[in-house]
Every structure is written in structure tokens, then in C-alpha cells.
Coordinates of C-alpha atoms in Angstrom, one line a residue:
X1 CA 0.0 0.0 0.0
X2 CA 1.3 3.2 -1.0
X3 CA 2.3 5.7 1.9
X4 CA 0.5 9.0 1.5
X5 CA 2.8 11.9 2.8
X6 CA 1.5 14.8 4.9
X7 CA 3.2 18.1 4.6
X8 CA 4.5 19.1 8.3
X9 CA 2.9 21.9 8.5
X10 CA -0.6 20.4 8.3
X11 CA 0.4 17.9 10.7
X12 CA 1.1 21.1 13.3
X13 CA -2.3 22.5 12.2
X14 CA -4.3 19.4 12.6
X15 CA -3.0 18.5 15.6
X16 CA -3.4 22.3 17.5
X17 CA -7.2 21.9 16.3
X18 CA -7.5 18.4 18.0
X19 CA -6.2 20.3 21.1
X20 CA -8.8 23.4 20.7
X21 CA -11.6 21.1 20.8
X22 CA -10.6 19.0 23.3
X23 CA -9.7 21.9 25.6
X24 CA -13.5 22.9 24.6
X25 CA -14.9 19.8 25.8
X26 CA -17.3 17.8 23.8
X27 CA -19.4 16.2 26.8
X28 CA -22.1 19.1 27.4
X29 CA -21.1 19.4 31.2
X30 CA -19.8 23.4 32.0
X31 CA -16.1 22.8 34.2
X32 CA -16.4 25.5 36.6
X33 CA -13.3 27.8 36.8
X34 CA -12.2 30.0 39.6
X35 CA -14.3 32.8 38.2
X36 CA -17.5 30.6 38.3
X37 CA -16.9 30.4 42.3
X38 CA -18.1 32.4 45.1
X39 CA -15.4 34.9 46.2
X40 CA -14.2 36.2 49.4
X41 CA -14.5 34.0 52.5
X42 CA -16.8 31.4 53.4
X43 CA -19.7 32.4 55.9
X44 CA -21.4 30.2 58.3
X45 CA -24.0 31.8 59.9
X46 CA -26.0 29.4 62.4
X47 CA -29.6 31.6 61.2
X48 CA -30.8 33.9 58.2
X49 CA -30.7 36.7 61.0
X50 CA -26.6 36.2 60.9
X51 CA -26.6 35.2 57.2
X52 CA -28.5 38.2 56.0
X53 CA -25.8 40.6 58.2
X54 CA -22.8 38.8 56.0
X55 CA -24.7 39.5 53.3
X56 CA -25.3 42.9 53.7
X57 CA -21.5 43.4 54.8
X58 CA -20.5 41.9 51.5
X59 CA -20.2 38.4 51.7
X60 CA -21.0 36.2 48.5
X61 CA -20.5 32.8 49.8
X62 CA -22.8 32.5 53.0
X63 CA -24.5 29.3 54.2
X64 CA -26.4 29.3 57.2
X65 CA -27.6 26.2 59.5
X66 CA -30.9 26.6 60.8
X67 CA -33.6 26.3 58.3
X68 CA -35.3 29.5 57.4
X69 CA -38.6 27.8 58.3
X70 CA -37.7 27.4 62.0
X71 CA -40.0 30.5 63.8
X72 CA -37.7 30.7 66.3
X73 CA -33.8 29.7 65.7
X74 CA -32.3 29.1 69.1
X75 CA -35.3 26.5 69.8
X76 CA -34.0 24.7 66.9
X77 CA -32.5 21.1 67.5
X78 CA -28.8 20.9 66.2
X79 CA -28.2 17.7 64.1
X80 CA -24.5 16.3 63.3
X81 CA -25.5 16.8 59.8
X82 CA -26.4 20.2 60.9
X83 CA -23.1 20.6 62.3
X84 CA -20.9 19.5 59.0
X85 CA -21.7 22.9 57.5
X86 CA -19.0 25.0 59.4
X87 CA -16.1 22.5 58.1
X88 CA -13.8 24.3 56.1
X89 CA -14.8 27.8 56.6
X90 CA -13.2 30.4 57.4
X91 CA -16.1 32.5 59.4
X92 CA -19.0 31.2 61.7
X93 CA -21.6 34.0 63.2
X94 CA -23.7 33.4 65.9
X95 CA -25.3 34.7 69.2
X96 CA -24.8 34.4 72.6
X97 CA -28.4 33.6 73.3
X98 CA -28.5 30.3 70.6
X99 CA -27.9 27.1 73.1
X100 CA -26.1 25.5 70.6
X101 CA -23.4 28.2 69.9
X102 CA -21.0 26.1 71.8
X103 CA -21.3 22.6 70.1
X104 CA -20.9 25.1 66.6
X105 CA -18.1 26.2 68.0
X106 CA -16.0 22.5 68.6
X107 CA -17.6 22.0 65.3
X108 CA -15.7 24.3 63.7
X109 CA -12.0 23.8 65.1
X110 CA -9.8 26.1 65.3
X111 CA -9.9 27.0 61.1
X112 CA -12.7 29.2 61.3
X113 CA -12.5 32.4 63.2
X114 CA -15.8 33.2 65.5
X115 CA -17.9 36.5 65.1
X116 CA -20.1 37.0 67.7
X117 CA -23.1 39.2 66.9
X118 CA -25.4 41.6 69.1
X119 CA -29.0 40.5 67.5
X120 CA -31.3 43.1 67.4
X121 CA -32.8 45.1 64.5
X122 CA -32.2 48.9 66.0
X123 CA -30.4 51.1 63.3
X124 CA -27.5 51.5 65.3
X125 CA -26.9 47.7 66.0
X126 CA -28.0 46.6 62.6
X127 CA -25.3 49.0 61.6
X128 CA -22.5 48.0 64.0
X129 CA -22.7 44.6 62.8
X130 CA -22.4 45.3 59.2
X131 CA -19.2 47.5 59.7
X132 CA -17.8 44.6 62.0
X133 CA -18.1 42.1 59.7
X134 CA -16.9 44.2 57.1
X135 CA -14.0 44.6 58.5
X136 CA -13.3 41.2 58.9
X137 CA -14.3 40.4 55.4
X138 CA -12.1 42.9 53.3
X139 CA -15.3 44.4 52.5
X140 CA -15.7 47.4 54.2
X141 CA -16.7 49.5 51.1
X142 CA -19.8 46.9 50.2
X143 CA -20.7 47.5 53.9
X144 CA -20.3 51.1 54.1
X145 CA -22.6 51.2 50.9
X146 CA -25.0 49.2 52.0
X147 CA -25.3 51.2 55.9
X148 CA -25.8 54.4 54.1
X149 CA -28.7 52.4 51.6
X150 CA -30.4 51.3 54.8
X151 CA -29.8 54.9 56.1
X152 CA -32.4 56.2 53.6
X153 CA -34.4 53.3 53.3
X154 CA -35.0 53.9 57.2
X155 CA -36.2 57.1 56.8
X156 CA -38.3 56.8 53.7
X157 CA -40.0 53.9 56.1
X158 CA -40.3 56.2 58.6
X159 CA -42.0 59.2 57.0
X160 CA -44.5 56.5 55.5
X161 CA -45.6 55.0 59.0
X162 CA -46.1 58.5 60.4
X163 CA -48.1 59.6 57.1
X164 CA -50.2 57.3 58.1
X165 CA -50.6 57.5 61.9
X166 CA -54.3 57.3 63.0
X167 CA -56.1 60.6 63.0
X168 CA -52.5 62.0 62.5
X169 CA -52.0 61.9 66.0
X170 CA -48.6 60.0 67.5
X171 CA -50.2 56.0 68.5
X172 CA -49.0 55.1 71.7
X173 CA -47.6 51.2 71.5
X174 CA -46.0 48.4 73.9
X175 CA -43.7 46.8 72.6
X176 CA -41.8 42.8 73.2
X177 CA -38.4 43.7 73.7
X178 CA -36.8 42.7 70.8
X179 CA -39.6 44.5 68.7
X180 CA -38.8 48.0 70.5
X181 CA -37.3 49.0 67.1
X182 CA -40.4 49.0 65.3
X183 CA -42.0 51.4 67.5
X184 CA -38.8 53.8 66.6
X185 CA -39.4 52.8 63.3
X186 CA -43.0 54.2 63.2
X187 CA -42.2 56.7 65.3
X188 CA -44.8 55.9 67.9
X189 CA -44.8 56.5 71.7
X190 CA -43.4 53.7 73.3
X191 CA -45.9 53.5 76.6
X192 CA -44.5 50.1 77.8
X193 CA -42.6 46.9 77.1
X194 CA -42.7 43.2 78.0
X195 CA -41.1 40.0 77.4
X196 CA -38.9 38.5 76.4
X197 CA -41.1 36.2 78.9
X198 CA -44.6 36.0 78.9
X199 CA -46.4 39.0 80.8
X200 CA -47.3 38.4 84.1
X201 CA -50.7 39.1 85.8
X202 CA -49.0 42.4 87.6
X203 CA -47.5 43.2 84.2
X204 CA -50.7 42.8 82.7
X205 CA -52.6 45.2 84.8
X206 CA -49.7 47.6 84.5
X207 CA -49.5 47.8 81.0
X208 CA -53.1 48.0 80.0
X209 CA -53.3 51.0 82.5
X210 CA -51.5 52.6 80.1
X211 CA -54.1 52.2 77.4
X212 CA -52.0 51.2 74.9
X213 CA -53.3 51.5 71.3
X214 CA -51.3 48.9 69.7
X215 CA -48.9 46.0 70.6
X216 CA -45.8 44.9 68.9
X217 CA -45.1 41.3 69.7
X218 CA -42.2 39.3 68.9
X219 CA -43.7 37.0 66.1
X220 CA -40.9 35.0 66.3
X221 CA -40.9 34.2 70.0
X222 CA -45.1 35.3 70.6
X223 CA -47.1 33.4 73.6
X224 CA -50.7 34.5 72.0
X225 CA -52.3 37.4 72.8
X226 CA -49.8 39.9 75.3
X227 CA -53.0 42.4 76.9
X228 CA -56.4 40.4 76.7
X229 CA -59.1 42.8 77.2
X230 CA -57.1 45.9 77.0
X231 CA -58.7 47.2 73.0
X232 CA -55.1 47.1 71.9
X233 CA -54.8 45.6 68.4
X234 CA -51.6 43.5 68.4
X235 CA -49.2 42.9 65.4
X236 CA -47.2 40.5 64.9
X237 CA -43.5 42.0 64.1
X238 CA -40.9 39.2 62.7
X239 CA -37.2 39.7 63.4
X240 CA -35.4 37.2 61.2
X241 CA -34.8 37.4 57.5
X242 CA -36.2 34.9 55.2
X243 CA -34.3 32.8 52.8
X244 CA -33.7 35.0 50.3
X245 CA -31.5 37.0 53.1
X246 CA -32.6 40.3 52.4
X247 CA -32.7 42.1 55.6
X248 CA -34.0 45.3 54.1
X249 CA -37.3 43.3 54.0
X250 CA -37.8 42.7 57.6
X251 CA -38.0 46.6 58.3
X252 CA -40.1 47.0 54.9
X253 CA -42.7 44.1 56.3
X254 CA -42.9 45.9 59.5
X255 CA -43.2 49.5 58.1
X256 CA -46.5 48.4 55.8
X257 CA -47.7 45.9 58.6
X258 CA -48.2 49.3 61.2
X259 CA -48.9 51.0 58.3
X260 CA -52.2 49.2 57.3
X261 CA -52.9 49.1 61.1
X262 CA -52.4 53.0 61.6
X263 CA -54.7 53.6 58.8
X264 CA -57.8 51.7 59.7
X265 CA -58.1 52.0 63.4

């Protein structure tokens, strides 16, 4: 059989083709490159309360443990599957006031650095929490940014709740302690507070003395009705994010909850 000669330089071309498509990848499945992946660190958060804060402060890769569904995170039962999450990264939030903070702690190691944060949703907490963990990020301009967006967003919010104050007069309120911030929010006056326990008989008597008009309760920790008998109309005020992490939303869903209520009673 006769030999059929190939000039050299086709050789060179055909092969550097064969190595173009197979660089391309004939299979259908997308390889994901370093600039498909999350940047910055990796955030553990053990709630979307914690989760939305990393978020806010700049974080792109944050995970957090307890499911968004859970009313109430620190009632939540760890599981060791649970607990897997915090291996390999290099930040875990949490709270003094979650029971499990310690086994998510030994979970971790001694990798992952520990943020504690100051739960609550007043501006000037909400706030400090962003800038610290900005800090620890390397992302202290996303943070910055985003403190002075929920500067304005705050009081936009504001100026709609008191638009829209019954009979344009201040409402006077009583407020679950960790829902004192909505009451700033709408600007009301704050004639009492409670909790975080249930109120007691002598509380009970106390506070509807003050003939509150409204009640902001703690949805996420309520024990039912907080002033039976007293003609306050009671909302329901929820402190954690959901799962989409967006903690602009908790203030937005409690501004046009107190709204609705201002404007029919």
C-alpha cells in the first residue's frame, strides 16, 4: 500500500485543532473555573438573621444552619449533619443567646474564626454589625454602601408610618423587647414593654393601665395574645430574614404591617 505523505505543516495544524476542541470539551457538562466560584471568604451563619448581616456586609459565599422555616432559631435542635456545615470555613456567626453556639463552636476547630453578633434590629446595632463584619471580610466598602442604603431606606419607612398615623396623632404602642425598634421605626410613643417572657398578671394590669393602642409582639418568640381585654390591636413583628437573606425586608414588612394598622383604626 502506498504511503501518502502529509506536509509538516498540516500535521502542526491538525494537531493544535485536536487540542482546541478538546480543551472545549465535547461532553455538554460546563467545568467551573475560579471565576464561576463564590469569592471572598466562606460564611457560616447558624440563622438567616446572621446570614443576612454577612450579606449585607458583602459576603458572596454565606450558608447558614438553621432552616429558614424554623419561627424561632435558638429552639432549633442541632443535628450532626447540621453541624458539617461549618467545616472548612473560614467564618462562623452566631449569638450568645443560641444554646447551641458552643457545640458550633468545637464543630468548627480552630480554622474558622468566631464572630459573635449583638442580635437586634435597632439602626444603630443593625449597623454596628455590618461594619464589623466588614471589617473582617475585606469588605468594608460593600458595607459602608450598603449602611448608608439602609440609612435612607429607614427614613423613607419612617416618613411612610407616620403619614399614616391614626387621626395624624402620635399611636401610643407596647412593645416585646426585641420588637422595640419597630416602634422607633414608626415613630410611635413607646408607653411600655414586656417579654422577652410571657407577661405576668402584675404586668398585665400595669401595661393596659396605660391604654396602649397597639402592641408589637415578637412573632418569632409570641405566647398569644400579650394584653387580653385591653382594645389594643396586636401585630405580629418578625425579626429574622427569610431565605432570600434580604434584611431590608424585615424593616419594609414591618413598616407596611403598622402602616395598614395606623390607617384603619
Amino acid at each position: 500500500m502506498a504511503r501518502i505523505r502529509v506536509p509538516f505543516r498540516h500535521l502542526v495544524a491538525l494537531t493544535a485543532g485536536l487540542l482546541l476542541l478538546t480543551g472545549c470539551g465535547s461532553s455538554g457538562g460546563a467545568k467551573t473555573t475560579g471565576s464561576d466560584k463564590a469569592s471572598g471568604p466562606a460564611v457560616v451563619a447558624t440563622s438567616t438573621w446572621e446570614a443576612a448581616l454577612a450579606k449585607a456586609a458583602g459576603a458572596t459565599d454565606v450558608t447558614y444552619i438553621v432552616p429558614a422555616s424554623i419561627r424561632h432559631a435558638p429552639d432549633y435542635d442541632l443535628k450532626p449533619t447540621d453541624l458539617t456545615k461549618v467545616t472548612g470555613a473560614d467564618y462562623v456567626l452566631y449569638t450568645s443567646f443560641e444554646p447551641f453556639a458552643g457545640r458550633v463552636k468545637d464543630a468548627a476547630g480552630s480554622k474558622a474564626k468566631m464572630i459573635e453578633l449583638n442580635l437586634d434590629n435597632s439602626p444603630s446595632v443593625t449597623t454596628a454589625d455590618v461594619t464589623q463584619l466588614g471589617r473582617a471580610f475585606g469588605t468594608e466598602r460593600q458595607a459602608a454602601a450598603w449602611n448608608a442604603s439602609f440609612a435612607q431606606e429607614w427614613n423613607t419607612l419612617t416618613r411612610q408610618v407616620k403619614a399614616a398615623w391614626p387621626h395624624g396623632g402620635q399611636p401610643a404602642v407596647v412593645s416585646e423587647e426585641f420588637s422595640t425598634w419597630a416602634a422607633k421605626l414608626a415613630g410611635a410613643r413607646q408607653v411600655g414593654t414586656y417579654g422577652p417572657d410571657a407577661v405576668t398578671p402584675q404586668q398585665l394590669r400595669t401595661l393596659s393601665a396605660k391604654k396602649p393602642q397597639f402592641v408589637l409582639d415578637n412573632e418569632n418568640m409570641s405566647t398569644g395574645t400579650v394584653l387580653p381585654g385591653s382594645g389594643a390591636e396586636q401585630l405580629e413583628i418578625v425579626n429574622y430574614p427569610g431565605a432570600d437573606l434580604n434584611l431590608l425586608g424585615v424593616y419594609e414588612r414591618a413598616a407596611e404591617q403598622m402602616k395598614k394598622a395606623f390607617a384603619t383604626s
